[in-house]
Amino acid sequence: MTLLLAGDIGGTKTILRLVDGTAIVEGSQMQERLETLYESRYLSGDYPDLVPIVKRFLQEAREQLGEYLHPEKACFAIAGPVVNQTAKLTNLPWRLDSLRLREELAISSVTLINDFEAIGYGVTGLPESDVLTLQKGQPQAGSPIGVIGAGTGLGECFVTPLTNGIKVYPCEGGHTDFAPRSELEFQLMKYLLAKHNIDRVSVERVVSGPGIVSIYQFLRDRNFAPESPQIAQIIQDWEAQIQGGEVTIDPGAVISQAALEKRDHLCEQTMQLFVEAYGAEAGNLALKLLPYNGLYIAGGIAPQILPLLETYGFMQAFLNKGRLKPILAKVPVYVVKNPQVGLVGAAVCAAIL
């Protein structure tokens, strides 16, 4: 048995998973599933560092499993940039260093990766039940895999097959320029430029959770539809929380839920524009990578709005690339439904590195 420790390390919570890593890696897919032996989550802010969390976790695992299992390798997905195997979490005073973690935890190999890079590894280790097919395409083994995911921001990465596994390449595609495709989207771009007093608009300002709110505010302020008192109050409460420094309201989720329930026309218009912009950006990424091994839609938003992806034309926007539409029609497109794909990816990364 090869024991692996996988971790999803965030400013709010840390999730750790002890895994039996006797999986065979061949090409770009995990041929056998990694078996979870024990898993637990902790409030990150209750601890001064990751080390005491891991030590507590391993002790709890020993009590639950009835034997002492010490991991040979570990990989931690970090909510923040990783530079030279060091990381500083955005919302915690933690400074993580793989060499220090290796020494203090007595684990022979410790790897730190960005949380979206972990998703890139994770999509190769998911069973079919964890993905929804939007387009079958014409899969080609040996081709790249593309991953895009809207959540708090917009993450993008790509995966290439190696002789003995895979390699994930993180990128900053979410910060490329937003490219309006209609008069309405041109108006949205002008609105965002003026509202934020900026000289360019990144695609992340539109295709993300905050982007949903920005689209809503744009349509509201331009009187495209009347605002309901209920949603107006939620937006006002959210804006007040921002000023107070403690935010508990997710207006993007409120807007998308109202659209799903077809009870607010302004919210429906908002999600229509959002879904089209999301599909268009996914198509842009597919054109750049030609990921005939699959383009995966990850992130927290897509699984929550699956009916809207079809209703509001996600795939139509994806394919709307003129003469190159037939090329994109060959790309398999999937939505990742497993919210712990990053944790799966950390285990996959530990297994193959």
Tab-separated table of C-alpha atoms in Angstrom:
chain	number	residue	atom	x	y	z
A	1	MET	CA	0.000	0.000	0.000
A	2	THR	CA	1.243	3.469	-0.925
A	3	LEU	CA	-0.192	6.003	1.526
A	4	LEU	CA	-0.854	9.522	0.290
A	5	LEU	CA	-2.000	12.632	2.118
A	6	ALA	CA	-4.088	15.080	0.119
A	7	GLY	CA	-5.124	18.504	1.356
A	8	ASP	CA	-7.341	21.363	0.198
A	9	ILE	CA	-6.080	24.365	2.152
A	10	GLY	CA	-8.256	27.476	2.231
A	11	GLY	CA	-8.583	30.590	4.328
A	12	THR	CA	-11.790	29.293	5.917
A	13	LYS	CA	-11.408	25.528	6.021
A	14	THR	CA	-8.797	22.834	5.533
A	15	ILE	CA	-9.855	19.408	4.255
A	16	LEU	CA	-7.444	16.496	4.583
A	17	ARG	CA	-7.771	13.041	3.051
A	18	LEU	CA	-5.689	9.916	3.631
A	19	VAL	CA	-5.599	7.860	0.451
A	20	ASP	CA	-4.486	4.426	-0.640
A	21	GLY	CA	-2.455	5.444	-3.678
A	22	THR	CA	-1.924	2.046	-5.277
A	23	ALA	CA	-3.380	3.377	-8.530
A	24	ILE	CA	-1.874	2.773	-11.920
A	25	VAL	CA	-1.233	5.919	-13.929
A	26	GLU	CA	-1.230	5.470	-17.672
A	27	GLY	CA	-1.464	8.288	-20.205
A	28	SER	CA	-3.762	11.014	-18.942
A	29	GLN	CA	-6.278	9.009	-16.896
A	30	MET	CA	-6.096	7.286	-13.528
A	31	GLN	CA	-6.784	3.661	-14.423
A	32	GLU	CA	-7.736	2.709	-10.866
A	33	ARG	CA	-9.540	4.950	-8.411
A	34	LEU	CA	-7.699	6.257	-5.408
A	35	GLU	CA	-9.345	4.795	-2.316
A	36	THR	CA	-10.122	7.200	0.532
A	37	LEU	CA	-9.221	5.730	3.913
A	38	TYR	CA	-10.060	8.696	6.135
A	39	GLU	CA	-11.110	12.301	5.641
A	40	SER	CA	-11.785	15.252	7.930
A	41	ARG	CA	-12.118	19.023	7.795
A	42	TYR	CA	-10.949	21.770	10.130
A	43	LEU	CA	-11.441	25.501	10.583
A	44	SER	CA	-8.162	26.936	9.328
A	45	GLY	CA	-8.324	30.016	11.532
A	46	ASP	CA	-8.290	27.874	14.680
A	47	TYR	CA	-4.681	26.866	14.017
A	48	PRO	CA	-1.412	28.821	13.738
A	49	ASP	CA	-0.111	26.652	10.896
A	50	LEU	CA	-0.846	23.593	8.792
A	51	VAL	CA	1.479	21.295	10.766
A	52	PRO	CA	-0.687	20.968	13.910
A	53	ILE	CA	-3.745	20.269	11.733
A	54	VAL	CA	-1.965	17.427	9.941
A	55	LYS	CA	-0.707	15.954	13.214
A	56	ARG	CA	-4.214	16.043	14.693
A	57	PHE	CA	-5.619	14.516	11.520
A	58	LEU	CA	-3.160	11.607	11.546
A	59	GLN	CA	-3.917	10.941	15.213
A	60	GLU	CA	-7.662	10.920	14.512
A	61	ALA	CA	-7.102	8.620	11.542
A	62	ARG	CA	-5.183	6.216	13.791
A	63	GLU	CA	-8.038	6.174	16.295
A	64	GLN	CA	-10.672	5.634	13.621
A	65	LEU	CA	-8.815	3.027	11.563
A	66	GLY	CA	-7.279	1.168	14.487
A	67	GLU	CA	-3.749	1.338	13.107
A	68	TYR	CA	-1.045	3.927	12.566
A	69	LEU	CA	-0.818	4.868	8.905
A	70	HIS	CA	1.833	7.421	8.036
A	71	PRO	CA	1.767	8.872	4.496
A	72	GLU	CA	4.761	8.482	2.240
A	73	LYS	CA	3.884	11.479	0.081
A	74	ALA	CA	1.673	14.534	0.458
A	75	CYS	CA	0.260	17.203	-1.802
A	76	PHE	CA	-1.558	20.304	-0.607
A	77	ALA	CA	-3.715	22.466	-2.858
A	78	ILE	CA	-3.347	26.078	-1.732
A	79	ALA	CA	-5.844	28.913	-2.156
A	80	GLY	CA	-3.197	31.330	-3.372
A	81	PRO	CA	-0.056	31.530	-5.501
A	82	VAL	CA	2.690	28.952	-5.051
A	83	VAL	CA	6.212	30.162	-5.855
A	84	ASN	CA	9.225	27.859	-5.580
A	85	GLN	CA	7.226	25.493	-3.379
A	86	THR	CA	6.330	28.230	-0.906
A	87	ALA	CA	2.976	29.872	-0.366
A	88	LYS	CA	1.306	32.556	1.697
A	89	LEU	CA	-2.426	32.180	2.062
A	90	THR	CA	-4.439	35.246	1.146
A	91	ASN	CA	-6.727	35.228	4.185
A	92	LEU	CA	-4.471	33.582	6.772
A	93	PRO	CA	-1.099	34.512	8.318
A	94	TRP	CA	0.310	31.149	7.243
A	95	ARG	CA	3.564	30.819	5.337
A	96	LEU	CA	3.956	27.328	3.963
A	97	ASP	CA	7.182	25.815	2.701
A	98	SER	CA	7.324	22.278	1.330
A	99	LEU	CA	10.796	21.641	2.774
A	100	ARG	CA	9.728	22.707	6.260
A	101	LEU	CA	6.542	20.659	6.050
A	102	ARG	CA	8.515	17.627	4.920
A	103	GLU	CA	10.856	17.888	7.895
A	104	GLU	CA	8.265	18.687	10.565
A	105	LEU	CA	5.795	16.048	9.375
A	106	ALA	CA	8.415	13.413	8.543
A	107	ILE	CA	6.915	12.862	5.104
A	108	SER	CA	9.462	12.031	2.421
A	109	SER	CA	7.819	14.108	-0.318
A	110	VAL	CA	5.606	17.195	0.114
A	111	THR	CA	4.315	19.202	-2.830
A	112	LEU	CA	2.409	22.490	-2.840
A	113	ILE	CA	0.209	23.371	-5.813
A	114	ASN	CA	-2.278	26.106	-6.582
A	115	ASP	CA	-5.892	25.120	-5.965
A	116	PHE	CA	-6.889	25.446	-9.622
A	117	GLU	CA	-3.854	23.454	-10.697
A	118	ALA	CA	-5.198	20.772	-8.359
A	119	ILE	CA	-8.470	20.821	-10.287
A	120	GLY	CA	-6.446	20.146	-13.438
A	121	TYR	CA	-5.072	17.006	-11.846
A	122	GLY	CA	-8.460	16.167	-10.378
A	123	VAL	CA	-10.411	15.987	-13.631
A	124	THR	CA	-8.203	13.060	-14.693
A	125	GLY	CA	-9.195	11.103	-11.589
A	126	LEU	CA	-12.979	11.491	-11.686
A	127	PRO	CA	-15.420	8.660	-12.423
A	128	GLU	CA	-17.977	9.230	-15.178
A	129	SER	CA	-20.680	9.797	-12.557
A	130	ASP	CA	-18.896	12.987	-11.439
A	131	VAL	CA	-19.167	14.708	-14.826
A	132	LEU	CA	-22.027	15.763	-17.075
A	133	THR	CA	-21.500	15.707	-20.832
A	134	LEU	CA	-22.530	18.866	-22.679
A	135	GLN	CA	-21.002	17.747	-25.973
A	136	LYS	CA	-19.692	14.280	-26.833
A	137	GLY	CA	-17.315	15.555	-29.496
A	138	GLN	CA	-14.710	13.218	-30.937
A	139	PRO	CA	-12.281	12.333	-28.116
A	140	GLN	CA	-8.649	11.871	-29.088
A	141	ALA	CA	-6.326	10.178	-26.624
A	142	GLY	CA	-2.996	11.939	-26.331
A	143	SER	CA	-4.505	15.387	-26.896
A	144	PRO	CA	-4.532	18.149	-24.271
A	145	ILE	CA	-7.241	18.625	-21.656
A	146	GLY	CA	-8.563	22.121	-20.973
A	147	VAL	CA	-10.087	23.273	-17.681
A	148	ILE	CA	-12.008	26.466	-17.001
A	149	GLY	CA	-13.888	27.309	-13.838
A	150	ALA	CA	-15.852	30.343	-12.695
A	151	GLY	CA	-16.275	30.884	-8.978
A	152	THR	CA	-14.929	33.730	-6.882
A	153	GLY	CA	-12.674	34.364	-9.881
A	154	LEU	CA	-12.078	32.660	-13.220
A	155	GLY	CA	-9.481	29.923	-13.307
A	156	GLU	CA	-8.006	28.279	-16.389
A	157	CYS	CA	-5.374	25.611	-16.902
A	158	PHE	CA	-4.473	22.817	-19.283
A	159	VAL	CA	-3.201	19.257	-19.008
A	160	THR	CA	-0.902	17.360	-21.345
A	161	PRO	CA	-0.213	13.610	-21.368
A	162	LEU	CA	3.274	12.301	-20.638
A	163	THR	CA	4.754	8.859	-21.136
A	164	ASN	CA	4.431	8.116	-17.422
A	165	GLY	CA	1.523	10.341	-16.420
A	166	ILE	CA	0.343	13.900	-16.946
A	167	LYS	CA	1.541	17.468	-16.530
A	168	VAL	CA	-0.718	20.312	-15.464
A	169	TYR	CA	0.081	23.865	-16.547
A	170	PRO	CA	-1.626	26.670	-14.610
A	171	CYS	CA	-2.191	29.962	-16.384
A	172	GLU	CA	-3.798	33.376	-15.879
A	173	GLY	CA	-6.306	33.170	-18.700
A	174	GLY	CA	-9.038	34.641	-16.529
A	175	HIS	CA	-7.206	37.968	-16.610
A	176	THR	CA	-7.186	38.274	-20.391
A	177	ASP	CA	-9.329	40.996	-21.957
A	178	PHE	CA	-13.104	40.673	-21.985
A	179	ALA	CA	-14.167	40.600	-25.645
A	180	PRO	CA	-17.693	41.999	-26.195
A	181	ARG	CA	-19.646	40.203	-28.931
A	182	SER	CA	-22.799	42.332	-29.057
A	183	GLU	CA	-23.975	45.877	-28.504
A	184	LEU	CA	-25.231	44.887	-25.059
A	185	GLU	CA	-21.837	43.486	-24.084
A	186	PHE	CA	-20.124	46.622	-25.408
A	187	GLN	CA	-22.399	48.648	-23.138
A	188	LEU	CA	-21.509	46.350	-20.238
A	189	MET	CA	-17.802	46.896	-20.854
A	190	LYS	CA	-18.239	50.669	-20.937
A	191	TYR	CA	-20.272	50.479	-17.724
A	192	LEU	CA	-17.534	48.521	-15.929
A	193	LEU	CA	-14.794	50.847	-17.171
A	194	ALA	CA	-16.641	53.852	-15.756
A	195	LYS	CA	-17.871	52.193	-12.564
A	196	HIS	CA	-14.414	51.000	-11.499
A	197	ASN	CA	-12.420	53.837	-13.121
A	198	ILE	CA	-10.206	51.364	-14.970
A	199	ASP	CA	-8.712	51.282	-18.450
A	200	ARG	CA	-9.419	47.636	-19.312
A	201	VAL	CA	-11.914	44.938	-18.360
A	202	SER	CA	-10.722	41.384	-17.779
A	203	VAL	CA	-12.969	38.471	-18.608
A	204	GLU	CA	-12.949	37.575	-14.900
A	205	ARG	CA	-14.909	40.757	-14.148
A	206	VAL	CA	-17.777	39.275	-16.146
A	207	VAL	CA	-17.388	35.493	-15.904
A	208	SER	CA	-17.301	34.919	-12.139
A	209	GLY	CA	-19.519	35.168	-9.077
A	210	PRO	CA	-18.789	38.903	-8.677
A	211	GLY	CA	-19.329	39.170	-12.437
A	212	ILE	CA	-22.916	37.986	-12.021
A	213	VAL	CA	-23.507	40.859	-9.604
A	214	SER	CA	-21.835	43.354	-11.959
A	215	ILE	CA	-24.051	42.234	-14.839
A	216	TYR	CA	-27.111	42.564	-12.613
A	217	GLN	CA	-26.137	46.077	-11.547
A	218	PHE	CA	-25.491	47.065	-15.153
A	219	LEU	CA	-28.887	45.848	-16.363
A	220	ARG	CA	-30.590	47.450	-13.354
A	221	ASP	CA	-28.868	50.808	-13.769
A	222	ARG	CA	-29.620	50.848	-17.502
A	223	ASN	CA	-33.307	50.056	-16.793
A	224	PHE	CA	-33.391	46.882	-18.864
A	225	ALA	CA	-35.925	45.484	-16.374
A	226	PRO	CA	-37.439	46.632	-13.065
A	227	GLU	CA	-35.744	45.502	-9.868
A	228	SER	CA	-37.819	43.545	-7.383
A	229	PRO	CA	-37.886	44.913	-3.815
A	230	GLN	CA	-36.714	41.561	-2.425
A	231	ILE	CA	-33.566	41.329	-4.573
A	232	ALA	CA	-32.930	45.060	-4.132
A	233	GLN	CA	-32.867	44.631	-0.357
A	234	ILE	CA	-30.454	41.701	-0.586
A	235	ILE	CA	-28.090	43.724	-2.783
A	236	GLN	CA	-28.281	46.668	-0.373
A	237	ASP	CA	-27.560	44.418	2.617
A	238	TRP	CA	-24.589	42.903	0.761
A	239	GLU	CA	-23.186	46.338	-0.074
A	240	ALA	CA	-23.537	47.343	3.591
A	241	GLN	CA	-21.686	44.196	4.647
A	242	ILE	CA	-18.836	45.052	2.292
A	243	GLN	CA	-18.503	48.411	3.993
A	244	GLY	CA	-18.533	46.701	7.383
A	245	GLY	CA	-15.869	44.203	6.393
A	246	GLU	CA	-17.806	40.993	7.159
A	247	VAL	CA	-19.665	39.504	4.208
A	248	THR	CA	-22.149	36.656	4.716
A	249	ILE	CA	-24.422	37.230	1.702
A	250	ASP	CA	-23.681	35.748	-1.728
A	251	PRO	CA	-25.702	37.924	-4.122
A	252	GLY	CA	-24.520	35.955	-7.144
A	253	ALA	CA	-26.097	32.806	-5.711
A	254	VAL	CA	-29.299	34.706	-4.928
A	255	ILE	CA	-29.517	36.056	-8.482
A	256	SER	CA	-28.836	32.676	-10.103
A	257	GLN	CA	-31.372	30.926	-7.855
A	258	ALA	CA	-34.041	33.494	-8.742
A	259	ALA	CA	-33.304	32.877	-12.420
A	260	LEU	CA	-33.504	29.112	-11.958
A	261	GLU	CA	-36.917	29.513	-10.340
A	262	LYS	CA	-38.045	31.936	-13.068
A	263	ARG	CA	-39.345	34.393	-10.497
A	264	ASP	CA	-37.355	37.502	-11.370
A	265	HIS	CA	-37.005	38.812	-14.925
A	266	LEU	CA	-33.961	40.981	-14.169
A	267	CYS	CA	-32.164	37.982	-12.666
A	268	GLU	CA	-33.074	35.878	-15.706
A	269	GLN	CA	-31.634	38.523	-18.043
A	270	THR	CA	-28.518	38.661	-15.882
A	271	MET	CA	-27.925	34.925	-16.109
A	272	GLN	CA	-28.627	34.909	-19.834
A	273	LEU	CA	-25.786	37.361	-20.408
A	274	PHE	CA	-23.531	35.555	-17.917
A	275	VAL	CA	-24.039	32.101	-19.451
A	276	GLU	CA	-23.391	33.390	-22.967
A	277	ALA	CA	-20.188	35.139	-21.870
A	278	TYR	CA	-19.084	31.980	-20.032
A	279	GLY	CA	-19.694	29.799	-23.073
A	280	ALA	CA	-17.872	32.247	-25.340
A	281	GLU	CA	-14.796	32.275	-23.082
A	282	ALA	CA	-14.828	28.473	-22.867
A	283	GLY	CA	-14.833	28.452	-26.663
A	284	ASN	CA	-11.910	30.887	-26.732
A	285	LEU	CA	-9.896	28.576	-24.477
A	286	ALA	CA	-10.797	25.584	-26.636
A	287	LEU	CA	-9.598	27.359	-29.774
A	288	LYS	CA	-6.241	28.073	-28.159
A	289	LEU	CA	-5.692	24.539	-26.839
A	290	LEU	CA	-7.711	22.250	-29.147
A	291	PRO	CA	-8.373	20.007	-26.134
A	292	TYR	CA	-9.690	16.949	-27.943
A	293	ASN	CA	-9.183	14.975	-24.742
A	294	GLY	CA	-11.876	17.104	-23.144
A	295	LEU	CA	-12.715	20.618	-21.995
A	296	TYR	CA	-13.899	20.533	-18.388
A	297	ILE	CA	-16.129	23.231	-16.882
A	298	ALA	CA	-15.197	23.304	-13.202
A	299	GLY	CA	-15.673	25.913	-10.469
A	300	GLY	CA	-18.529	26.371	-8.062
A	301	ILE	CA	-21.042	28.037	-10.359
A	302	ALA	CA	-21.623	25.667	-13.291
A	303	PRO	CA	-22.911	22.666	-11.276
A	304	GLN	CA	-25.407	24.955	-9.534
A	305	ILE	CA	-26.898	26.351	-12.740
A	306	LEU	CA	-26.940	23.295	-15.006
A	307	PRO	CA	-30.470	23.954	-16.364
A	308	LEU	CA	-29.458	27.516	-17.278
A	309	LEU	CA	-26.446	26.332	-19.280
A	310	GLU	CA	-28.839	24.621	-21.680
A	311	THR	CA	-31.650	27.183	-21.531
A	312	TYR	CA	-29.415	30.188	-22.101
A	313	GLY	CA	-27.218	28.730	-24.811
A	314	PHE	CA	-23.843	27.960	-23.230
A	315	MET	CA	-22.901	25.576	-26.032
A	316	GLN	CA	-24.256	27.874	-28.746
A	317	ALA	CA	-21.908	30.601	-27.510
A	318	PHE	CA	-19.095	28.047	-27.224
A	319	LEU	CA	-19.536	27.005	-30.862
A	320	ASN	CA	-20.169	30.479	-32.275
A	321	LYS	CA	-16.689	30.930	-33.754
A	322	GLY	CA	-17.499	31.397	-37.437
A	323	ARG	CA	-15.590	29.145	-39.794
A	324	LEU	CA	-14.000	27.298	-36.882
A	325	LYS	CA	-17.291	25.997	-35.498
A	326	PRO	CA	-16.677	22.500	-36.985
A	327	ILE	CA	-13.372	22.296	-35.101
A	328	LEU	CA	-14.996	23.105	-31.771
A	329	ALA	CA	-17.766	20.605	-32.488
A	330	LYS	CA	-15.095	17.882	-32.129
A	331	VAL	CA	-14.127	18.961	-28.583
A	332	PRO	CA	-15.751	16.907	-25.786
A	333	VAL	CA	-17.210	19.304	-23.194
A	334	TYR	CA	-17.981	18.252	-19.631
A	335	VAL	CA	-19.254	19.904	-16.456
A	336	VAL	CA	-17.528	18.759	-13.247
A	337	LYS	CA	-20.156	17.979	-10.609
A	338	ASN	CA	-17.811	16.855	-7.807
A	339	PRO	CA	-17.150	19.839	-5.501
A	340	GLN	CA	-14.056	18.089	-4.112
A	341	VAL	CA	-12.299	17.746	-7.453
A	342	GLY	CA	-9.368	19.784	-6.083
A	343	LEU	CA	-8.905	17.335	-3.237
A	344	VAL	CA	-9.008	14.475	-5.728
A	345	GLY	CA	-6.396	16.372	-7.737
A	346	ALA	CA	-4.094	16.761	-4.760
A	347	ALA	CA	-4.186	12.985	-4.300
A	348	VAL	CA	-3.546	12.382	-8.012
A	349	CYS	CA	-0.638	14.831	-7.932
A	350	ALA	CA	0.878	13.095	-4.902
A	351	ALA	CA	0.473	9.737	-6.626
A	352	ILE	CA	2.256	10.607	-9.849
A	353	LEU	CA	4.998	13.024	-8.692
